[in-house]
Coordinates of C-alpha atoms in Angstrom, one line a residue:
Chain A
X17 CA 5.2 12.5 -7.3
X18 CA 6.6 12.0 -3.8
X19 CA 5.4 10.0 -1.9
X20 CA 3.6 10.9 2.2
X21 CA 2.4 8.4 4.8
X22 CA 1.1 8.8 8.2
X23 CA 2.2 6.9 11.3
X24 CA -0.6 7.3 13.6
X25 CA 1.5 5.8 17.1
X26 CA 4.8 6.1 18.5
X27 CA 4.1 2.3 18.9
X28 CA 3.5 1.3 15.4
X29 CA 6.7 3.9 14.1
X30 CA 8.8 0.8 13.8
X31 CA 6.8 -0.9 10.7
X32 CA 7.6 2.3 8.4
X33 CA 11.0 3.1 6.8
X34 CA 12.6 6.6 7.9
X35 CA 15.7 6.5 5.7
X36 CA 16.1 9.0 3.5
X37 CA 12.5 10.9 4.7
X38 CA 11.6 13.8 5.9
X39 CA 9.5 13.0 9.1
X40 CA 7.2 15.2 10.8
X41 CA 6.1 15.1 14.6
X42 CA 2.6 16.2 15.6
X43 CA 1.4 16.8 19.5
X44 CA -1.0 19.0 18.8
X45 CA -1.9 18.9 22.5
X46 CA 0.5 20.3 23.1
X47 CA 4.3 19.4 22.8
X48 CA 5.0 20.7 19.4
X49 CA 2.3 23.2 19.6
X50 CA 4.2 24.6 22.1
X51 CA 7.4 24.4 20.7
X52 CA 6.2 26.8 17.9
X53 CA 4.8 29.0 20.1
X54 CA 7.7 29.1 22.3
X55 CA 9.6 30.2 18.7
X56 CA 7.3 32.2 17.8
X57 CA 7.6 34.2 20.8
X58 CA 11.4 34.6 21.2
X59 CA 12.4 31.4 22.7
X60 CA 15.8 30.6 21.0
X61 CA 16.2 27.3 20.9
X62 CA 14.7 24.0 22.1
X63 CA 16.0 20.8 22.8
X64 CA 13.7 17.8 23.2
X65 CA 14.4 15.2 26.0
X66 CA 12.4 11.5 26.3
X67 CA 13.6 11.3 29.4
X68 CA 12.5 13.0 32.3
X69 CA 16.2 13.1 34.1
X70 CA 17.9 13.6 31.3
X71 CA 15.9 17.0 30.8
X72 CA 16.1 18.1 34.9
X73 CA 19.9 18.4 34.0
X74 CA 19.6 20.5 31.4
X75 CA 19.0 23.6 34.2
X76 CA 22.4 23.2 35.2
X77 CA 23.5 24.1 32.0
X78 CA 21.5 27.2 32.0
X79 CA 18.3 25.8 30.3
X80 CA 14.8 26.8 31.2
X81 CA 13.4 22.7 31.8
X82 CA 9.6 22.2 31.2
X83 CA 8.6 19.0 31.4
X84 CA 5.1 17.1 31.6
X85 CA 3.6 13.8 32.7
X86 CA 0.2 13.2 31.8
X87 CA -1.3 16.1 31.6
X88 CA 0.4 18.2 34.1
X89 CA 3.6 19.7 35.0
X90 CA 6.5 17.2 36.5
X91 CA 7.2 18.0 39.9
X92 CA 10.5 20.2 39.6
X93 CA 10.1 21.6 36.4
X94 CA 9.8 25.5 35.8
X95 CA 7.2 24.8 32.9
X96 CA 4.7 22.7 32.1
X97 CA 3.7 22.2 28.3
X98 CA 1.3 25.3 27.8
X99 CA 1.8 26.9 24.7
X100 CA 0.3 29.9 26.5
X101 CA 3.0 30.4 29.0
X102 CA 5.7 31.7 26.6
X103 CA 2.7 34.0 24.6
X104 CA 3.5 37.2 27.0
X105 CA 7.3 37.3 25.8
X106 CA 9.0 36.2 29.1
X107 CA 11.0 34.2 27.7
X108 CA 12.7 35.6 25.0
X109 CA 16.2 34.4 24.4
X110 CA 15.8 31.9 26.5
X111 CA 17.0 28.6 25.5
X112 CA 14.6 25.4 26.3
X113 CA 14.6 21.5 27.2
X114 CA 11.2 20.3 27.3
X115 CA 10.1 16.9 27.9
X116 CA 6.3 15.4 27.5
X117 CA 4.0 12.5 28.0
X118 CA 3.9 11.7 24.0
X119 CA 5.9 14.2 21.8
X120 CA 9.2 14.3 22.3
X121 CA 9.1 10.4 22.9
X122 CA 7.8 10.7 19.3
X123 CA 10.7 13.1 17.9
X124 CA 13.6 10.6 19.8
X125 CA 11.9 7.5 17.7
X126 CA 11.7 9.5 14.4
X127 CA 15.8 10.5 14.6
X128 CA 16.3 7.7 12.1
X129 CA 15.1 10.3 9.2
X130 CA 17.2 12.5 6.8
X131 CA 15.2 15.3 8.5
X132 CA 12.6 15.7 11.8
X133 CA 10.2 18.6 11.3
X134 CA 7.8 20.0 14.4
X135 CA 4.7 20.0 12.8
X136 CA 1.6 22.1 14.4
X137 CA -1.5 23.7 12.9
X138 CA 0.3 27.4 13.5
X139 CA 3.1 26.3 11.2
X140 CA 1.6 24.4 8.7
X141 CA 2.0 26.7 6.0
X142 CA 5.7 26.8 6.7
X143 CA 6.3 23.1 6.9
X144 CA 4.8 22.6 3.6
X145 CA 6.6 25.1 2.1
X146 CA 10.2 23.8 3.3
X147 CA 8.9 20.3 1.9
X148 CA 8.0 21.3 -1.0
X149 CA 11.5 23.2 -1.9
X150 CA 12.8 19.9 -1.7
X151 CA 12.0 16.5 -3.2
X152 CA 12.1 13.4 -0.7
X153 CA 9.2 11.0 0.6
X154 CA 7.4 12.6 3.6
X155 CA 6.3 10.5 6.7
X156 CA 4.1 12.0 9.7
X157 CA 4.2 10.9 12.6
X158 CA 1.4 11.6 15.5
X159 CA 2.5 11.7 18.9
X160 CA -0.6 10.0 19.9
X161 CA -1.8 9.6 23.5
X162 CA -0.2 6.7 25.1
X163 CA 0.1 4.8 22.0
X164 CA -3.4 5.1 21.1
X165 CA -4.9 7.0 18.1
X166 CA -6.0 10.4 18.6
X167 CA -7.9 13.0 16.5
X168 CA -6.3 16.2 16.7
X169 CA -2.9 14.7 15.4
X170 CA -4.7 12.6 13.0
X171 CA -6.6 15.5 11.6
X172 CA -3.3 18.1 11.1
X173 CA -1.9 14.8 9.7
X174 CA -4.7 15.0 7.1
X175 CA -4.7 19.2 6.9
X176 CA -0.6 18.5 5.8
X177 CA -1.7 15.5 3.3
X178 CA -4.2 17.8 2.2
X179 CA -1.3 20.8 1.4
X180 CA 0.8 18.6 -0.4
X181 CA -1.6 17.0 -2.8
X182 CA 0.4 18.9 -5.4
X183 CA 3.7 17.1 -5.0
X184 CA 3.1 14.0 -2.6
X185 CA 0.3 11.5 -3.5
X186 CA -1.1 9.2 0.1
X187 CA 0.7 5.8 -1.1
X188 CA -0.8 4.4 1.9
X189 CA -4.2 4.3 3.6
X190 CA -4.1 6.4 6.8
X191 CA -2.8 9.4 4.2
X192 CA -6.0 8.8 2.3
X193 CA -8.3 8.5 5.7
X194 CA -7.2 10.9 7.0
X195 CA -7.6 13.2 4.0
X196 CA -10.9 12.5 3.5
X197 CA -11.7 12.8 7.5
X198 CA -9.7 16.5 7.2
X199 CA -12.0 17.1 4.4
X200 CA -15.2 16.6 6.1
X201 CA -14.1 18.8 9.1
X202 CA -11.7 20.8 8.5
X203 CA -14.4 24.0 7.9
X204 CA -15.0 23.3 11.6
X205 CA -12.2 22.3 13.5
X206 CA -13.0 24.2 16.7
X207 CA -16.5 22.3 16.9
X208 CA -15.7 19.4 15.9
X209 CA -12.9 18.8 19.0
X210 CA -15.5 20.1 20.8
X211 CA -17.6 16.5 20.2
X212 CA -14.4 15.0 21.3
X213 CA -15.0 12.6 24.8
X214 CA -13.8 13.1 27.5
X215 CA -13.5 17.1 27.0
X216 CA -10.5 18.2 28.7
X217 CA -10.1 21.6 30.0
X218 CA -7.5 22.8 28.2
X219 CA -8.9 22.7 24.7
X220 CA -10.6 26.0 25.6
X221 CA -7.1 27.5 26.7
X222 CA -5.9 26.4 23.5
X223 CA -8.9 27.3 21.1
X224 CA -9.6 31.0 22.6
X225 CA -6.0 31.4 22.9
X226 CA -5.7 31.3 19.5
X227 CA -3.0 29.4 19.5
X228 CA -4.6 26.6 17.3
X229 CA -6.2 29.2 14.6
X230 CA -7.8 26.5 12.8
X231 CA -8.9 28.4 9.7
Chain B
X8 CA -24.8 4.3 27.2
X9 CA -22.4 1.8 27.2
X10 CA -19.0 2.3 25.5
X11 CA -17.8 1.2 22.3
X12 CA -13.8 2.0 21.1
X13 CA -12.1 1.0 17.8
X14 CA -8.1 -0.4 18.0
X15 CA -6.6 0.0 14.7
X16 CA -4.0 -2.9 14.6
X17 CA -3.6 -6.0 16.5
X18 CA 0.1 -4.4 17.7
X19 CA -2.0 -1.8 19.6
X20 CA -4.6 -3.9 21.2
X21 CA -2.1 -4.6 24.5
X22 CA -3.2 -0.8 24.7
X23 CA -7.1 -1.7 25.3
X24 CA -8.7 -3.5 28.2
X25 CA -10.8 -6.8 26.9
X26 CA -12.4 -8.3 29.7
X27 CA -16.0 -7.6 30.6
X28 CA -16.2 -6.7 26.9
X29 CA -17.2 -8.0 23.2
X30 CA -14.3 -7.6 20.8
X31 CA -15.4 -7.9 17.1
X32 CA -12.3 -8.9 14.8
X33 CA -12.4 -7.4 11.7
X34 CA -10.6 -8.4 8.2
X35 CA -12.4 -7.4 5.2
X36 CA -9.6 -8.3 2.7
X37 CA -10.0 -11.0 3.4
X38 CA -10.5 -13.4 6.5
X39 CA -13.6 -12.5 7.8
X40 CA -15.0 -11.7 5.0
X41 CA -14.7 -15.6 3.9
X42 CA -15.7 -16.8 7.4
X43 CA -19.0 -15.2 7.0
X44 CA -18.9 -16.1 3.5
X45 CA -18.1 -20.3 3.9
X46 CA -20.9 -20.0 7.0
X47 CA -23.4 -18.7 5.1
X48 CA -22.4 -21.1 2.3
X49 CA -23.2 -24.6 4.7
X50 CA -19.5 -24.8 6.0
X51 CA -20.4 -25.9 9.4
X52 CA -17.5 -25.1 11.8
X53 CA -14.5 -22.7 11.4
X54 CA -11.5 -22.8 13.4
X55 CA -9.3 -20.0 13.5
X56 CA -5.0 -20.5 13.8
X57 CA -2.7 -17.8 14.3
X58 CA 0.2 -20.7 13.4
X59 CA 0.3 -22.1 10.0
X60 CA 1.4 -25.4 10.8
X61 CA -1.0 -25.9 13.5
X62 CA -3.5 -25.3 11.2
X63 CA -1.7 -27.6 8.7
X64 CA -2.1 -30.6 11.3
X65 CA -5.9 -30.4 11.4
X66 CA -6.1 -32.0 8.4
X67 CA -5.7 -35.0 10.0
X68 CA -8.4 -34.6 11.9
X69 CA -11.1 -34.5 8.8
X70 CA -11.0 -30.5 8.7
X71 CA -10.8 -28.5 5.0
X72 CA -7.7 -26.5 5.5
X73 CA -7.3 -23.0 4.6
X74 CA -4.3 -21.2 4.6
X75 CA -3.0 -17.9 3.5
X76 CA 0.6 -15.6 3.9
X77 CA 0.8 -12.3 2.4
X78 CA -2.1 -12.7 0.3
X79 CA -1.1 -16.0 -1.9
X80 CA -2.4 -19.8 -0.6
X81 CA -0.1 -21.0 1.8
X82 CA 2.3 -24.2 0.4
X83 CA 0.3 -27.4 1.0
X84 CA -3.1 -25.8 1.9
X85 CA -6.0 -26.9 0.1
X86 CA -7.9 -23.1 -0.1
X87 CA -6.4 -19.8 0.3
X88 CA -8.6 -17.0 2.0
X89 CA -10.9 -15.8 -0.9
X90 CA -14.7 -16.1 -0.4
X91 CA -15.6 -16.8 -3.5
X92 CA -14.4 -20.1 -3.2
X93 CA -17.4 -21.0 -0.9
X94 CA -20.0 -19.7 -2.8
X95 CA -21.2 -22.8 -5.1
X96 CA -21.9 -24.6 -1.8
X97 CA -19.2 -27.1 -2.8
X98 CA -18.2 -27.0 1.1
X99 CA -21.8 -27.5 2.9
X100 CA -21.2 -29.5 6.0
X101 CA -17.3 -29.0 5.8
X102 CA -15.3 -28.1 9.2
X103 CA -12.8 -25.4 8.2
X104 CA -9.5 -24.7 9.5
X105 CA -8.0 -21.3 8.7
X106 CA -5.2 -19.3 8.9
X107 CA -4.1 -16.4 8.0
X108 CA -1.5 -13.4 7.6
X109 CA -3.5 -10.6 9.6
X110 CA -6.9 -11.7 10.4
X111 CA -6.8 -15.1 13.0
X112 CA -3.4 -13.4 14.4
X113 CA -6.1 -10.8 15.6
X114 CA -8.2 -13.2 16.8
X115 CA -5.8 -15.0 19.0
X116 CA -5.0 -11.7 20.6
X117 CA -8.4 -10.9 21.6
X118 CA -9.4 -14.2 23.3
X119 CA -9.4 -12.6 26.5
X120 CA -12.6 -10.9 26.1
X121 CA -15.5 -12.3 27.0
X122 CA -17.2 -12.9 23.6
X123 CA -15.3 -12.8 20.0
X124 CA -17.3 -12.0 17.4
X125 CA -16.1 -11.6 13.5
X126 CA -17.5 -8.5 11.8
X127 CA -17.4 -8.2 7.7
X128 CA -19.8 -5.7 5.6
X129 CA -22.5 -8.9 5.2
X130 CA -23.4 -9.9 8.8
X131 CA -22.9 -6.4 9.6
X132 CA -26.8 -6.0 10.7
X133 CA -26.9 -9.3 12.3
X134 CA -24.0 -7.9 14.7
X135 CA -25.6 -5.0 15.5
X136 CA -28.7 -7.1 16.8
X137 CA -26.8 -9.6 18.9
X138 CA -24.4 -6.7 20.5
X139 CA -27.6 -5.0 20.8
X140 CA -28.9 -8.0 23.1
X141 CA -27.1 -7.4 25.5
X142 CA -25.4 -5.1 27.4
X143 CA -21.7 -5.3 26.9
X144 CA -18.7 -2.1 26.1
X145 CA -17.2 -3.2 22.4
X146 CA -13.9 -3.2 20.7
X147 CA -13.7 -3.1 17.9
X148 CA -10.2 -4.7 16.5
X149 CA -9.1 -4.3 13.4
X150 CA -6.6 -6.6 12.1
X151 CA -5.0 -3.9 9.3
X152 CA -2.2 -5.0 7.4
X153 CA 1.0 -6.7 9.0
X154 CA 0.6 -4.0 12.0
X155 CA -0.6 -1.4 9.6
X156 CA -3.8 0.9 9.6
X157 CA -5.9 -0.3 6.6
X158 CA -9.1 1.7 5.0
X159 CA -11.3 -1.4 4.4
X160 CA -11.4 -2.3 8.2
X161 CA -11.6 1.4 9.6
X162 CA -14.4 2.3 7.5
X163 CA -16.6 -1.4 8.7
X164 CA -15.6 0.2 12.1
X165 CA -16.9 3.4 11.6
X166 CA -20.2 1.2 9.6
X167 CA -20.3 -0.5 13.6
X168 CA -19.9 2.5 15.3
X169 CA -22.8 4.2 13.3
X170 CA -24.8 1.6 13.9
X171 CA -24.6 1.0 17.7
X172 CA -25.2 4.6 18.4
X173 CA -28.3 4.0 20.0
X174 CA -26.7 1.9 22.8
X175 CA -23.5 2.5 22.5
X176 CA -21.5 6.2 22.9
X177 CA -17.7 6.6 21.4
X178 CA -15.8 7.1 23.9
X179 CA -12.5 7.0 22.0
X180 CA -10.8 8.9 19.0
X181 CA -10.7 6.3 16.4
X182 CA -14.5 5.6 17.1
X183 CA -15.7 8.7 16.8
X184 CA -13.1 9.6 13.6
X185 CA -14.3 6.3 11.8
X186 CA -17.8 7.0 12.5
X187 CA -17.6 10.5 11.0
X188 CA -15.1 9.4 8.2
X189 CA -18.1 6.4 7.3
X190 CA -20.7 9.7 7.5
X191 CA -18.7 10.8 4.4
X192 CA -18.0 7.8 2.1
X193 CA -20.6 5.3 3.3
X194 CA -22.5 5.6 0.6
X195 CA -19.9 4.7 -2.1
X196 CA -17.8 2.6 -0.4
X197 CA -16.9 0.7 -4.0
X198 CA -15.8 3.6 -5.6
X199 CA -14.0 4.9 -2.4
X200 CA -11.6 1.8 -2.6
X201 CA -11.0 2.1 -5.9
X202 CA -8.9 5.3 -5.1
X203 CA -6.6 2.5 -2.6
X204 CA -3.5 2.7 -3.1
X205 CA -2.1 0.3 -5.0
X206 CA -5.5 -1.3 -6.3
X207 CA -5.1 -5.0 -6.0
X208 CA -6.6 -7.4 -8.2
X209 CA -8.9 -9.4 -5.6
X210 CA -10.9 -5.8 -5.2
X211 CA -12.3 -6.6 -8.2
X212 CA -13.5 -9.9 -7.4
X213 CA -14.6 -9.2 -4.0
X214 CA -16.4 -6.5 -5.3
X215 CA -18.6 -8.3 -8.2
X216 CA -18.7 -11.3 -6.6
X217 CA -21.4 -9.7 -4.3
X218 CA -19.6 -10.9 -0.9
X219 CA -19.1 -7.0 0.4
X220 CA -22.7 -5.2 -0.7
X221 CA -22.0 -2.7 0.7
X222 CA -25.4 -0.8 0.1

């Protein structure tokens, strides 16, 4: 058996190993949600910036540039971090640099890995299947919300411990937590983030969007 | 309502705002599990050092000296951190000095709240009753394992947070996910740690000795 752990701050990344892993971000709200609906909808590519600047120059070079700082779009960027806004088709072909509060900050500190995955509930079948065709130690890593702990990536981090029970045992205890938690809930995603304080707006975008189809 | 939060690891707790508010340091396996454990057994005074030889020098001073690093009894100390070790009343009217590797580093990082408490499965009702006095916001800090998450702490979070939620709402993540994840396996917590990965030996003893009933 493989081994999968979960890393549940950017700010605690630096106690696990990454060599040799396959690491998977998780922003539920929203940076990689996003990012696989901007795939999913035609968007060719994406590049991830940390830094705000360093993301702004990327429209010079013919990129579409959304970026986000808490919460809401950075002043000068075409896009925000809505995972509806690329739903329509607008933006096929396009090629994107995105930059957010927690997610991408997550992906730059996870390039240490053999191999960074975007992990978000629409793609969860998908990301286990390309970890289970191959056979290395699996590390997720939740984007968090300023450092601290939050449920949504905590509870896809369980859902994706959960999928690989077959191949990857939780050597470690926020696998197992989170496992358990995923199995208490998981029937009832939607409701349970509804019990989630404060309740911000745009968890009914996402949920009736059906972006985040949680069953 | 007031407010009560859970941090996960002392490398977090710069995240959390103390002041104004009770912080209740939590280290199951082991430290404050045998703080409760030597005060209930006549020990008379505990204190707490984050630095081993500053704890080492209190000897001097007429105090029992209790040190642990990564789970073994720290060179030159006369105790280590187990609990048991309290329990024949050999130590009745000792003063205790203790250190150790997670749980009095926790401690000394939350000394700017404006009461400490330590919280372990035993004195978990008689916590609830002096919170309950007053009418204070709680943190809850685990101290976790060298910066990492640990399932023994969490779940005597979640235990708190289920228990204050008369007077005291989640107003965090980690609060509410503890809470829900002690809803599940609260009422076998023995058998849930036996699924920990790895099983170390002292779960055994802490287990019969009857320190954590957890009933």
């Amino acid at each position: 058996m493989r081994k999968v752990e979960v890393c549940f701050s950017p700010e605690l990344i630096h106690l696990f190993d990454l060599e040799g892993k396959i690491v998977v971000v998780v922003d539920i709200f929203r940076a990689t949600s996003t990012m696989v609906a901007a795939l999913a909808s035609g968007v060719e590519e994406i590049i991830p910036f940390a830094d705000l600047e360093a993301c702004r120059l990327m429209q010079d070079k013919g990129f579409l540039i959304g970026g986000e700082r808490n919460g809401l779009t950075a002043p000068g960027f075409e896009m925000g971090n809505s995972p509806v806004a690329y739903l329509d088709g607008s933006y096929v072909g396009c090629k994107l640099a995105m930059t957010t509060t927690n997610g991408t900050q997550a992906i730059e500190k996870s390039l240490k890995a053999e191999e960074v995955l975007i992990g978000a509930f629409p793609n969860l079948k998908a990301t286990v299947s390309h970890i289970q065709a191959q056979s290395k130690d699996v590390l997720i890593h939740c984007a968090g919300w300023k450092g601290h702990f939050n449920l949504e990536d905590s509870l896809y981090a369980g859902a994706l411990v959960k999928s690989l029970e077959s191949t990857h045992e939780s050597s470690e205890d926020g696998a197992l937590a989170m496992s358990m938690l995923f199995e208490k809930v998981g029937h009832n995603l939607k409701g349970f983030f509804y019990l989630k304080p404060p309740t911000p707006s745009d968890y009914k975008i996402m949920v009736s969007s059906g972006i985040l189809t949680f069953a």
